[in-house]
Amino acid sequence: MNKVILMGRLTRDPEIRYSAGDNAMAIARYTLAVDRRFRRDGNDQQSADFIGCVAFGRSAEFAEKYLRQGTKIVVTGRIQTGSYTNRDGQKVYTTDVVVEDQEFAESKAASAENSMMRQPSPMASSPMPSPSQASAGDGFMNIPDGIDEELPFN
């Protein structure tokens, strides 16, 4: 059985090409950064694997329309290996995940918030508001200080 399930973020926008011929088919290539579960050598830095993915047809058209750098997705597919000879006459071996299914792994709002955190902005220098100062627009109700006695759980 050859089945792969990955969750990661796109390292850049998908690269889209169309096959030649009467029935041109979309082909999308992108790389997923997949966090490793464990850190090596006691290093606190998170490490990732960068896995090449290729999608065909409707999946490629979906990638072209909706996927962007930083988007967190779940990909289901299969591993495919191959080889070719490059211009220098050297044999190059390839390993890709052929995408069978791809889905968003976070909400659009979370994705937008995450992309905002990666881009420097004038607001980045201002301190984050404390939880009691957070706006009601974040979807959470503010709980006043000193209400601990009234909560039904501890």
XYZ file of C-alpha atoms in Angstrom:
154
model
C 0.000 0.000 0.000
C 1.310 3.459 -0.935
C -0.601 6.083 1.057
C 0.667 9.401 2.437
C -1.072 11.925 4.684
C 0.725 15.224 5.309
C -0.143 18.433 7.107
C 1.970 21.492 6.519
C 2.268 24.974 5.087
C 3.055 25.931 1.505
C 6.537 27.416 1.217
C 5.460 29.544 -1.767
C 2.542 29.920 -4.184
C 1.886 26.819 -6.322
C 3.601 26.687 -9.709
C 0.957 25.957 -12.372
C 1.539 24.628 -15.866
C -0.726 23.150 -18.488
C 0.032 20.023 -20.496
C 0.275 20.296 -24.269
C -2.325 18.874 -26.621
C -6.016 19.139 -27.290
C -7.061 18.261 -23.747
C -4.712 20.523 -21.780
C -4.581 19.466 -18.136
C -3.482 21.668 -15.232
C -0.425 20.511 -13.288
C 0.397 22.198 -9.968
C 3.655 21.821 -8.070
C 4.214 23.064 -4.556
C 6.339 22.310 -1.533
C 4.927 21.648 1.927
C 6.908 22.441 5.062
C 5.916 19.664 7.470
C 7.026 20.133 11.073
C 8.910 17.242 12.593
C 7.379 15.777 15.686
C 10.566 15.715 17.749
C 13.520 18.061 18.007
C 17.062 16.786 17.604
C 20.002 17.187 19.986
C 17.983 19.087 22.594
C 17.763 22.009 20.184
C 14.728 24.208 20.842
C 14.425 25.118 17.154
C 11.502 23.503 15.346
C 12.691 21.584 12.294
C 10.697 20.683 9.210
C 10.823 18.468 6.160
C 10.176 20.079 2.788
C 8.135 17.715 0.664
C 7.419 18.233 -3.017
C 3.810 17.701 -4.105
C 2.260 17.527 -7.561
C -1.460 17.766 -8.336
C -3.216 17.114 -11.629
C -6.524 18.188 -13.171
C -9.157 19.581 -10.828
C -6.827 19.320 -7.832
C -4.293 21.479 -9.674
C -6.975 24.011 -10.592
C -8.042 24.122 -6.925
C -4.421 24.751 -5.897
C -4.092 27.537 -8.466
C -7.271 29.248 -7.300
C -7.103 28.892 -3.514
C -3.652 27.945 -2.222
C -1.063 30.586 -1.367
C 2.242 30.737 0.474
C 1.710 29.998 4.164
C -1.624 28.231 3.703
C -1.911 25.257 6.050
C -3.331 22.221 4.266
C -3.748 18.473 4.643
C -2.704 16.419 1.623
C -3.555 12.800 0.949
C -1.769 11.009 -1.847
C 0.921 8.542 -2.810
C 4.684 8.665 -3.120
C 6.080 8.487 -6.623
C 9.764 8.192 -7.445
C 11.442 8.866 -10.755
C 14.677 9.866 -12.399
C 15.981 11.902 -15.313
C 19.316 12.943 -16.762
C 20.079 16.633 -16.360
C 21.925 18.928 -18.797
C 25.268 17.970 -17.288
C 24.607 14.306 -18.010
C 24.090 13.408 -14.343
C 21.222 11.169 -13.277
C 18.844 12.934 -10.865
C 16.434 10.985 -8.665
C 13.118 12.516 -7.625
C 10.519 11.779 -4.970
C 7.151 13.539 -5.019
C 3.760 13.112 -3.413
C 1.067 12.790 -6.077
C -1.919 14.593 -4.560
C -5.198 12.691 -4.486
C -6.971 15.035 -2.053
C -6.144 18.370 -0.420
C -8.050 20.277 2.249
C -7.583 23.416 4.287
C -6.285 22.698 7.787
C -7.262 26.020 9.357
C -9.944 28.637 8.994
C -9.601 31.552 6.607
C -9.416 33.941 9.583
C -6.618 31.932 11.227
C -4.757 31.780 7.934
C -5.055 35.550 7.477
C -3.933 36.138 11.064
C -0.965 33.810 10.598
C 0.101 35.531 7.379
C -0.156 38.906 9.133
C 2.192 37.638 11.846
C 4.808 36.682 9.234
C 4.719 40.075 7.509
C 6.231 43.073 9.290
C 3.688 45.799 9.833
C 3.573 49.153 11.614
C 1.386 47.512 14.265
C 4.099 44.939 15.031
C 5.926 47.404 17.262
C 2.862 48.095 19.435
C 2.357 45.762 22.406
C -0.411 43.167 22.292
C -3.454 44.070 24.420
C -3.934 42.140 27.639
C -6.845 39.677 27.751
C -8.955 42.129 29.775
C -8.375 44.788 27.087
C -9.139 42.499 24.151
C -11.971 43.621 21.928
C -15.281 41.835 21.920
C -14.779 41.276 18.178
C -12.392 38.373 18.821
C -15.291 36.054 19.585
C -14.554 35.709 23.314
C -16.380 37.342 26.190
C -14.270 39.355 28.627
C -14.401 37.963 32.159
C -13.965 40.593 34.853
C -11.269 40.171 37.495
C -12.293 38.671 40.850
C -15.078 36.496 39.482
C -13.278 33.218 40.309
C -15.619 32.467 43.250
C -18.682 32.447 41.007
C -17.361 29.954 38.415
C -18.760 26.403 38.816
C -15.340 24.764 38.372
C -11.804 25.151 39.713
